[in-house]
mmCIF file of C-alpha atoms and ligand atoms in Angstrom:
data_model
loop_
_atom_site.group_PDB
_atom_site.id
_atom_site.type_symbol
_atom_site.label_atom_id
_atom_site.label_comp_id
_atom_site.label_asym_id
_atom_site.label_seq_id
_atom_site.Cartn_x
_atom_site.Cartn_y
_atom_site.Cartn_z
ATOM 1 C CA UNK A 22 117.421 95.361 50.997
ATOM 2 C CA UNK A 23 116.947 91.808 50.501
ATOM 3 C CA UNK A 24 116.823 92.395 46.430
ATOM 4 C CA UNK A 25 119.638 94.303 47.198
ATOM 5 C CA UNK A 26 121.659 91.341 48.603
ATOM 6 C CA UNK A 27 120.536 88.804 46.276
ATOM 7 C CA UNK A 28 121.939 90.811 43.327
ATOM 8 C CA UNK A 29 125.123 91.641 44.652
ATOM 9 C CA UNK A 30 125.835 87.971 45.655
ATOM 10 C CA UNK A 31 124.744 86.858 42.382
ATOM 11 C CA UNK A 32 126.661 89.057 40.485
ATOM 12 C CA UNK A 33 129.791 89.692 42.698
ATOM 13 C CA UNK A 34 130.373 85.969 44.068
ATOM 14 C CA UNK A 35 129.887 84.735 40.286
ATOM 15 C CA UNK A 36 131.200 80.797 41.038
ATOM 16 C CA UNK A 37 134.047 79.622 41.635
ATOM 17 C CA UNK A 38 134.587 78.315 38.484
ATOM 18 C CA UNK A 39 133.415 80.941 35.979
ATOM 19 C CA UNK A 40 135.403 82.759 38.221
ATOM 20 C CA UNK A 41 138.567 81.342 37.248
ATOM 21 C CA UNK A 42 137.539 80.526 33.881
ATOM 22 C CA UNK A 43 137.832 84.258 33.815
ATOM 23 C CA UNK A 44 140.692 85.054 35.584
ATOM 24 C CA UNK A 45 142.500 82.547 32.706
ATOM 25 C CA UNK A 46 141.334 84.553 29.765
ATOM 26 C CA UNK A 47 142.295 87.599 30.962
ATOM 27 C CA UNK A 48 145.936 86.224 32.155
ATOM 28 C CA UNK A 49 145.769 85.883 27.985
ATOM 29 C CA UNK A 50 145.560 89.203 27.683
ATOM 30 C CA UNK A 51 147.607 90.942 30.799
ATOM 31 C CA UNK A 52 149.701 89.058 33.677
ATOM 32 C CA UNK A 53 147.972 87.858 36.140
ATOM 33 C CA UNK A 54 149.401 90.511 38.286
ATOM 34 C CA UNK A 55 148.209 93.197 36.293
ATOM 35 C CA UNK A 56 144.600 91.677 35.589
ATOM 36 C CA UNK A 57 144.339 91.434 39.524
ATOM 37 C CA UNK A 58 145.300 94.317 40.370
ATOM 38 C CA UNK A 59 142.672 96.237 38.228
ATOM 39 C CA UNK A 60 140.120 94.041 38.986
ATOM 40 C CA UNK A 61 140.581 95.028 42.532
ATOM 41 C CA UNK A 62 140.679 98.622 41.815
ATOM 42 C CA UNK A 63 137.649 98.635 39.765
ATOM 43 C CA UNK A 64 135.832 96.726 42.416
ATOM 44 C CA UNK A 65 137.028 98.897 45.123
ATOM 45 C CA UNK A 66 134.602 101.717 44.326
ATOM 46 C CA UNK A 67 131.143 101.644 44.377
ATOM 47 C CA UNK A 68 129.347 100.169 41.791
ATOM 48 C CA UNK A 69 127.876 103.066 39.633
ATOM 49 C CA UNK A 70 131.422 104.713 39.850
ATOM 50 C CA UNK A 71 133.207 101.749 37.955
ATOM 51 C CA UNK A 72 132.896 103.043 34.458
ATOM 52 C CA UNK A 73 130.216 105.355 31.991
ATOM 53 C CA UNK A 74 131.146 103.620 28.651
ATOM 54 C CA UNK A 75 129.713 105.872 25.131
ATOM 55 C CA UNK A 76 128.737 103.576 22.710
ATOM 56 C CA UNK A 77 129.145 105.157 19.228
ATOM 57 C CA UNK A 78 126.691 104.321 16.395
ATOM 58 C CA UNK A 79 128.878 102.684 14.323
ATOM 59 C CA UNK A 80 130.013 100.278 16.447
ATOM 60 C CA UNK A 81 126.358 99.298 17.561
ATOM 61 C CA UNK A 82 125.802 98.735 13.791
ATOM 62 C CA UNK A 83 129.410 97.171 12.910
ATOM 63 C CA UNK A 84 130.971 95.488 16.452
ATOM 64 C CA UNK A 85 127.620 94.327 18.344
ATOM 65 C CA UNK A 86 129.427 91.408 18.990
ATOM 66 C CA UNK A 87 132.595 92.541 20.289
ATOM 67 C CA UNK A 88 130.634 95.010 22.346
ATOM 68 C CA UNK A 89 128.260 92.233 23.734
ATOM 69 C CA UNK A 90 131.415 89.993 25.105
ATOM 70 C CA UNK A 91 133.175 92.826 26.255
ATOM 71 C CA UNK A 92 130.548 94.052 28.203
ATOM 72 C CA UNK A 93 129.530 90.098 28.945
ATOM 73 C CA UNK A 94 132.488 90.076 30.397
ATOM 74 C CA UNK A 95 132.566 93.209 32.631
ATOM 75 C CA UNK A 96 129.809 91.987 34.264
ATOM 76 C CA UNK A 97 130.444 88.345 35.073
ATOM 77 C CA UNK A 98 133.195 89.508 36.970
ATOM 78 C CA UNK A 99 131.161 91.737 38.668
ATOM 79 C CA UNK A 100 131.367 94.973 37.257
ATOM 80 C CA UNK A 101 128.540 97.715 35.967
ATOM 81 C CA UNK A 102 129.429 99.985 33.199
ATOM 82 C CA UNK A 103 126.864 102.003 32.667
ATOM 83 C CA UNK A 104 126.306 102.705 28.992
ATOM 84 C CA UNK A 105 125.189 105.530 26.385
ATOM 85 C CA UNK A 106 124.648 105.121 23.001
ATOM 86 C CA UNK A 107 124.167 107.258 19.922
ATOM 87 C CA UNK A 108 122.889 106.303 16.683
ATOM 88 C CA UNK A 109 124.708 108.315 13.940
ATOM 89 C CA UNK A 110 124.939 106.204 10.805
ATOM 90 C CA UNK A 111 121.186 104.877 11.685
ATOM 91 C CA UNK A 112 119.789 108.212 11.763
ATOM 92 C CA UNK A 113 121.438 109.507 8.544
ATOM 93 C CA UNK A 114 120.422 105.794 6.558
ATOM 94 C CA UNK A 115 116.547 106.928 8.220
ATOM 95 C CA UNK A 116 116.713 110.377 7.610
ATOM 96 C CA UNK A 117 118.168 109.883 3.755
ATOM 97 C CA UNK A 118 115.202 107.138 3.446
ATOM 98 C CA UNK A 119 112.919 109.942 4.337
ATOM 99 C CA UNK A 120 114.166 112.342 2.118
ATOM 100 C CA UNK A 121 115.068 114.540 4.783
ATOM 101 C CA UNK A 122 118.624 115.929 4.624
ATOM 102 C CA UNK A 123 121.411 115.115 7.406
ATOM 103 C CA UNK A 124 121.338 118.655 8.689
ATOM 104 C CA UNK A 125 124.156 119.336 10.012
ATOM 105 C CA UNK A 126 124.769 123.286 10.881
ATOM 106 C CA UNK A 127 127.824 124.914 10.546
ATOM 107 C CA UNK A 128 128.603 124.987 14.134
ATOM 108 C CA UNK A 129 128.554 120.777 13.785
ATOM 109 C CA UNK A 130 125.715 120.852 15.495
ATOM 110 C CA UNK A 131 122.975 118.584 14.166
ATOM 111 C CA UNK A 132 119.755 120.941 13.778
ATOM 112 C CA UNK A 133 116.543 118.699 14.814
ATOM 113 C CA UNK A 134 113.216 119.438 13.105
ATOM 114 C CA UNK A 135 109.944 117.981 14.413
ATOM 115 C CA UNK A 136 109.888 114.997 11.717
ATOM 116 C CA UNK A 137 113.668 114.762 12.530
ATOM 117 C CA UNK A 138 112.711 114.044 16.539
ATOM 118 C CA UNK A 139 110.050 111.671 15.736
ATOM 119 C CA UNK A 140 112.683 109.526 13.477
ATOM 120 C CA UNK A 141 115.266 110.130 15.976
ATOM 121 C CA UNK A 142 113.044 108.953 18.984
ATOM 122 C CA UNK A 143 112.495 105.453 16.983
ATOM 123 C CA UNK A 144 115.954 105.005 15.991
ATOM 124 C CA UNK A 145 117.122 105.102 19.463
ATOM 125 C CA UNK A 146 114.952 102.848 21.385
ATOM 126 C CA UNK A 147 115.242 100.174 18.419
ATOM 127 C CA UNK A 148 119.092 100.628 18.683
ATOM 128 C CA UNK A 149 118.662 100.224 22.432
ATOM 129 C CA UNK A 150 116.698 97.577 22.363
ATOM 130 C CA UNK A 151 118.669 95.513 19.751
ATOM 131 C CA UNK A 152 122.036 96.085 22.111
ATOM 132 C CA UNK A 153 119.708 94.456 25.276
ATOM 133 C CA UNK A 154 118.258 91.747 24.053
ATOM 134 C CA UNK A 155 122.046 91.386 22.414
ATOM 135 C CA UNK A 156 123.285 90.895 26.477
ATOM 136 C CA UNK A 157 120.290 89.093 27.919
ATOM 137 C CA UNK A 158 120.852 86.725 25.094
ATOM 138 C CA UNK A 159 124.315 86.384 26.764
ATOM 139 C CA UNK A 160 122.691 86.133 30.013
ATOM 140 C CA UNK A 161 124.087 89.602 31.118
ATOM 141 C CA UNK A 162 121.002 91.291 32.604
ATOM 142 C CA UNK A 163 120.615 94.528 31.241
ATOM 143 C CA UNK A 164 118.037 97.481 31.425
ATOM 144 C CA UNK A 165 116.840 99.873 28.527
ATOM 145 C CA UNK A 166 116.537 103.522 30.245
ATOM 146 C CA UNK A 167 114.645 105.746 27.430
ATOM 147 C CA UNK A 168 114.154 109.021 29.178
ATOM 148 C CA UNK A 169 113.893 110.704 32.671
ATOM 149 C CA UNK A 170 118.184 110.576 33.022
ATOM 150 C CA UNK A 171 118.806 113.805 31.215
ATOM 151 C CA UNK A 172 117.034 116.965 31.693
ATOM 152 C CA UNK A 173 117.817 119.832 29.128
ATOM 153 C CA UNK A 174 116.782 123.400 28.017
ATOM 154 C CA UNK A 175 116.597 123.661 24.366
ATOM 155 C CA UNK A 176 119.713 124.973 22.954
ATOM 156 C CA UNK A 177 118.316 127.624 21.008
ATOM 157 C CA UNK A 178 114.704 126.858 19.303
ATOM 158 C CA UNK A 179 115.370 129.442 16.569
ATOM 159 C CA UNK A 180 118.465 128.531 15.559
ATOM 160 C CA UNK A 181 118.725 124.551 16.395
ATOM 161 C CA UNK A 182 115.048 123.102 16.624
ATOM 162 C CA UNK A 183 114.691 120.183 18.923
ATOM 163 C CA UNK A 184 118.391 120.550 20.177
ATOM 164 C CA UNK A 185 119.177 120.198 24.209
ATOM 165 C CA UNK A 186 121.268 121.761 26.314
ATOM 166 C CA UNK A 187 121.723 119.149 29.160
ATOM 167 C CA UNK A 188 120.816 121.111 32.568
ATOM 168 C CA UNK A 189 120.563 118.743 34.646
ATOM 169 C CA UNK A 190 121.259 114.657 35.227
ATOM 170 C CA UNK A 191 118.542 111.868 37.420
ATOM 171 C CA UNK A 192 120.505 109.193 38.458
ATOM 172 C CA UNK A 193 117.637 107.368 40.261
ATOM 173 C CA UNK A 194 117.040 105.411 37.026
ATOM 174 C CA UNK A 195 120.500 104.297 36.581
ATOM 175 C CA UNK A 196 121.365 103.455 40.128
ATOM 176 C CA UNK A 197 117.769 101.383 40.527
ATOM 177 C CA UNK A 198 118.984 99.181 37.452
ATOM 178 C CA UNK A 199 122.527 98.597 38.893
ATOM 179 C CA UNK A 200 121.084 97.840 42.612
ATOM 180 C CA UNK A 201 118.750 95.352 41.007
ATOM 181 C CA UNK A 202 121.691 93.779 39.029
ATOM 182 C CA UNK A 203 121.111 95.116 35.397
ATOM 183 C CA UNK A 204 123.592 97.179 33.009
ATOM 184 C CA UNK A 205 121.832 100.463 32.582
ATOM 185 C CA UNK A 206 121.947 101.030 28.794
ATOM 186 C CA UNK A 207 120.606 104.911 28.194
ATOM 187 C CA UNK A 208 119.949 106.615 24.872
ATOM 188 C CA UNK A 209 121.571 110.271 24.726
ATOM 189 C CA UNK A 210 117.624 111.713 24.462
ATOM 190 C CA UNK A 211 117.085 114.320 27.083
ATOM 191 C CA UNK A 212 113.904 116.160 27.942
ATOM 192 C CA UNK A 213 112.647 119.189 29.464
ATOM 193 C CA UNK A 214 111.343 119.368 32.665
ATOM 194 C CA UNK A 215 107.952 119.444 30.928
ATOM 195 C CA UNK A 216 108.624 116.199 28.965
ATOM 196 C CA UNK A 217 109.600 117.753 25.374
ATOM 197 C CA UNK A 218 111.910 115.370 24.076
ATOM 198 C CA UNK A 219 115.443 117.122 22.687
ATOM 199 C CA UNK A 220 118.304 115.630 20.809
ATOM 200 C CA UNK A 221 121.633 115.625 22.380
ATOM 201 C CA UNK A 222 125.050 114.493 21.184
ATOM 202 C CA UNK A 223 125.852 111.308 22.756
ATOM 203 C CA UNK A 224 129.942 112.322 23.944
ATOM 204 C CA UNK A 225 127.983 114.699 25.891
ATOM 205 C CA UNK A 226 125.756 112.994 27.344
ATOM 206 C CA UNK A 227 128.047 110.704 28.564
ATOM 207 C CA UNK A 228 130.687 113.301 29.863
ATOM 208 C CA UNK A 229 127.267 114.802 31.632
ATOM 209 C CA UNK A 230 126.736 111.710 33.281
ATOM 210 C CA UNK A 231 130.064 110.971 34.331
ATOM 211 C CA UNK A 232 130.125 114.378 35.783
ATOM 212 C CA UNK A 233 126.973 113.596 37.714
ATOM 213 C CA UNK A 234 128.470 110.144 38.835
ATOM 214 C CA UNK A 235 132.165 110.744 38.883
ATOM 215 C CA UNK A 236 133.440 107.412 37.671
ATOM 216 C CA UNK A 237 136.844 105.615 37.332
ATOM 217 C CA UNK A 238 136.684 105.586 33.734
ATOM 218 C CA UNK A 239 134.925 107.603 30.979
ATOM 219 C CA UNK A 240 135.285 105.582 28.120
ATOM 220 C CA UNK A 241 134.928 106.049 24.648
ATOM 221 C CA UNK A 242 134.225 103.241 22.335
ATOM 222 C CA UNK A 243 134.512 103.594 18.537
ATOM 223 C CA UNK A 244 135.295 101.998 15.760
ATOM 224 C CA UNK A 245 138.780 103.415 15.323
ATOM 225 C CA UNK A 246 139.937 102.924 18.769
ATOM 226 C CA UNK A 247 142.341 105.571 20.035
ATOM 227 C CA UNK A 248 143.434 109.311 18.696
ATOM 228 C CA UNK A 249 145.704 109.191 16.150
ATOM 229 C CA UNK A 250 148.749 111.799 15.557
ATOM 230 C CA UNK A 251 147.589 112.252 12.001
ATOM 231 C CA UNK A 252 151.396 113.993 11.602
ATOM 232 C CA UNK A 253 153.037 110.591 12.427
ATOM 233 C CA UNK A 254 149.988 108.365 11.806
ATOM 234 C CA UNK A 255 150.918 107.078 15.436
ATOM 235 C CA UNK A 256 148.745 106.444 18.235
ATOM 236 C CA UNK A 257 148.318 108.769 21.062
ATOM 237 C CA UNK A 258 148.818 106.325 23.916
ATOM 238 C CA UNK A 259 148.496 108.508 26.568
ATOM 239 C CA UNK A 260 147.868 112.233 27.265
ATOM 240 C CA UNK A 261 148.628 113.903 30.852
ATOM 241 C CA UNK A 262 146.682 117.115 30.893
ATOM 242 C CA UNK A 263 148.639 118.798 33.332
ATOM 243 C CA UNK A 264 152.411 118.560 31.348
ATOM 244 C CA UNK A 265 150.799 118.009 27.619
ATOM 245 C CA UNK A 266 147.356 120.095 27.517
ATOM 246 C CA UNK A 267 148.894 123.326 26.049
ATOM 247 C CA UNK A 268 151.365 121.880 23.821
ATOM 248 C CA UNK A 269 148.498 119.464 22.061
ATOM 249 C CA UNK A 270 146.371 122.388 21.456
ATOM 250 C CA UNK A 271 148.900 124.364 19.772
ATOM 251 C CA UNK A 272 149.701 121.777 17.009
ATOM 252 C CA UNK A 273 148.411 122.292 13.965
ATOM 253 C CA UNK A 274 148.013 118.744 13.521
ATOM 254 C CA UNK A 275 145.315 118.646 16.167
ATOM 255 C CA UNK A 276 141.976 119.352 14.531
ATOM 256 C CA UNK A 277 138.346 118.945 14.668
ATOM 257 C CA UNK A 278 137.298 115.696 16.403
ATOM 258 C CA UNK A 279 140.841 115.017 18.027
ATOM 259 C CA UNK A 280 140.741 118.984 19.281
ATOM 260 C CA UNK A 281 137.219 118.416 20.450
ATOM 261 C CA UNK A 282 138.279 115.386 22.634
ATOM 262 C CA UNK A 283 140.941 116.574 24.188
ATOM 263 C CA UNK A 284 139.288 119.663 25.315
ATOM 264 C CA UNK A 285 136.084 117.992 26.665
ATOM 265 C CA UNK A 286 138.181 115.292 28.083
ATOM 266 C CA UNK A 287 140.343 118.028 30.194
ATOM 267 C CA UNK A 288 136.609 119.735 31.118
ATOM 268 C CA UNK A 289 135.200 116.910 32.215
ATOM 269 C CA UNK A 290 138.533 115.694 33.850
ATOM 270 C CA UNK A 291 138.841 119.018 35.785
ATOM 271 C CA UNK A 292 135.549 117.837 37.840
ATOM 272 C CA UNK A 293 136.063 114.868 38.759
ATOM 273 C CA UNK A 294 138.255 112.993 41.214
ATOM 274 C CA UNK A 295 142.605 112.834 40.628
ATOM 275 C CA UNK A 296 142.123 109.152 40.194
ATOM 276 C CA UNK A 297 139.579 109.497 37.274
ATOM 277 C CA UNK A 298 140.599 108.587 33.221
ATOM 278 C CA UNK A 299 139.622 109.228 29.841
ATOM 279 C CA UNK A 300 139.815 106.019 27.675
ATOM 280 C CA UNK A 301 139.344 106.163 24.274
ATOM 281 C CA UNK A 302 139.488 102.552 22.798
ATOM 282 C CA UNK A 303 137.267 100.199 20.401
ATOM 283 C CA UNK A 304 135.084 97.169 21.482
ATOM 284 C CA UNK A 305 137.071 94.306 21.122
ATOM 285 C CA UNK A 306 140.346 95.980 22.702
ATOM 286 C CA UNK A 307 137.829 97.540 25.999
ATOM 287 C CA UNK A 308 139.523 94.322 28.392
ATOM 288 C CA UNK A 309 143.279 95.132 27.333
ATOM 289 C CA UNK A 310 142.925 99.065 27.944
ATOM 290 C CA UNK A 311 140.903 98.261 31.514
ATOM 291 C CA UNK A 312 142.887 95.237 32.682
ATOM 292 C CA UNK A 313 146.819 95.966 31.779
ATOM 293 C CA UNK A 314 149.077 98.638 32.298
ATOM 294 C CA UNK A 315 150.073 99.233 28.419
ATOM 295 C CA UNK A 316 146.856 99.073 27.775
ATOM 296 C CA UNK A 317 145.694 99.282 23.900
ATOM 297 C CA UNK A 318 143.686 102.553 23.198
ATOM 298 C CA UNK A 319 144.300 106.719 24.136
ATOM 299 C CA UNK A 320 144.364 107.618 28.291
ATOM 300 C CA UNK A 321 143.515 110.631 28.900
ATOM 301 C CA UNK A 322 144.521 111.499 32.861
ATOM 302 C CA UNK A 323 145.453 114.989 34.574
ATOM 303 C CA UNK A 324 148.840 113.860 34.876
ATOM 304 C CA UNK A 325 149.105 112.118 38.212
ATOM 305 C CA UNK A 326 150.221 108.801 38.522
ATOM 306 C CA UNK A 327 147.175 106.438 38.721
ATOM 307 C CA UNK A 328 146.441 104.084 41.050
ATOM 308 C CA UNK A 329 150.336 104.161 41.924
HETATM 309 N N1 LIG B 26 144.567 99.679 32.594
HETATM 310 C C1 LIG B 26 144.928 100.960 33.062
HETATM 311 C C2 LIG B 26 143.695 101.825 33.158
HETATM 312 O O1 LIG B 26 142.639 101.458 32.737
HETATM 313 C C3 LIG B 26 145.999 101.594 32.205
HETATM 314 C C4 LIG B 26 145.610 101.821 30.774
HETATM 315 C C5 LIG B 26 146.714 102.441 29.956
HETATM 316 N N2 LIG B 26 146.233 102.774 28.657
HETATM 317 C C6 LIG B 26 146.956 103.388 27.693
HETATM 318 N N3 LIG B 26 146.359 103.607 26.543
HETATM 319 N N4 LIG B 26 148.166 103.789 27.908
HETATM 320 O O2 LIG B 26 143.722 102.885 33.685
#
């Protein structure tokens, strides 16, 4: 209780001054109107239902820095996105070092051998450590959760190898970290309920967790930052499920990873609350898309209004 207290005044009553210091460069980015208003909406709910940000790979190896201030920021205004990372281009550059192929199946899922896991298992927790000590460095207090979140069945052995099916999701881990005042960072490892680590894809894990803890916002950051009408070359800046779903699955323009997205974002949509969002947006642009009403990535919403 009292640790309780002491982390929520710390964090929520940030002072005055770095209070306002904050306020002013967001007003840089949205009215002050807008940036308010969010703020207060994000605030509103309780803290682990604020945002589950996925971290891609790339951006981990190519925007640590814009990642580090966004997320810098989030928090000195009081906010805890809770965050899940992959490792994609670090696991290929390990896996080619080892001579092992990429291994990707047909059905784009990434079969796992034994040697694979053990590379994998590295990879991670030196990714996730790198992006903590990135934030403590900042002074955003942050907390590296390596296992005991996701619980999985193996997808199939025979076919797969160390691939997981996520069955189940522990939140105790990620709500401790937040009630003590730290960003929960999680790799997208899951285990077995006897303690056989499996590989899972990270947009996954996150939509798994978000399921679990019903957030505001599922975000996804990457390096491209929004889906793309590859017809127009336009951005998609917003998609409401309920009017568009059917009409975006039947163009042939929408393909592969855009298809994908769409359809797990509508899944993952369908469970949660009318008020929830997708967000699909890059590192540097996270504060425009959260704190303005134009925002500057993809929304993805069922097709109400929100927060209107
Ligand atoms: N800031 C608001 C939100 O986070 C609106 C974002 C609008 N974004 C867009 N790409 N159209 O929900």
């Amino acid at each position: 209780q009292q640790q309780q207290q002491s982390s929520r005044a710390y964090s929520r009553n940030s002072p005055k001054n770095e209070q306002k210091t904050l306020l002013k460069l967001l007003e840089n980015i949205g009215s002050r109107r807008e940036v308010e208003q969010y703020l207060r909406i994000f605030s509103e709910v309780d803290q682990q239902r604020f945002a589950v940000i996925k971290v891609g790979g790339g951006v981990l190896e190519n925007e640590l820095n814009d990642l580090v201030d966004s997320l810098t920021f989030l928090y000195r205004v009081g906010l805890y996105p809770i965050v899940v990372h992959g490792a994609g281009p670090q696991l290929n550059k390990k896996f080619k070092e080892a001579g092992i192929p990429p291994g990707y199946s047909v059905d784009g899922v990434r079969v796992t051998s034994a040697d694979m896991l053990r590379i994998a298992r590295n990879v991670f927790s030196d990714q996730n450590l790198k992006l903590v000590e990135a934030l403590e460095e900042l002074g955003t207090r942050a907390r590296p959760i390596h296992g005991g979140v996701f619980i999985a069945d193996y997808l199939d052995k025979e076919k797969y190898g160390y691939v997981g099916t996520i069955t189940d999701v522990r939140k105790n881990a990620v709500e401790a970290s937040i009630k003590m005042g730290a960003l929960p960072i999680l790799t997208c490892l899951a285990e077995t309920p006897s303690g056989q680590l499996l590989n899972v894809n990270a947009d996954t894990a996150a939509s798994e967790l978000a399921k679990a803890l019903k957030p505001l916002k599922t975000i996804y950051l990457n390096e491209e930052g929004q889906l793309t009408n590859s017809e127009t070359k336009r951005k998609i800046d917003m998609i409401n499920l309920d009017e568009e779903y059917d009409w975006y699955m039947a163009q042939p323009w929408v393909k592969f990873g855009t298809h994908l997205k769409i359809k797990e974002s509508k899944e993952l949509l369908d469970q949660l609350p009318e008020t929830s969002s997708v967000a699909i947006t890059s590192a540097n642009q996270l504060q425009k898309e959260l704190f303005t009403d134009s925002g500057a990535g993809t929304l993805i919403r069922r097709g109400y209004r929100l927060f209107k």
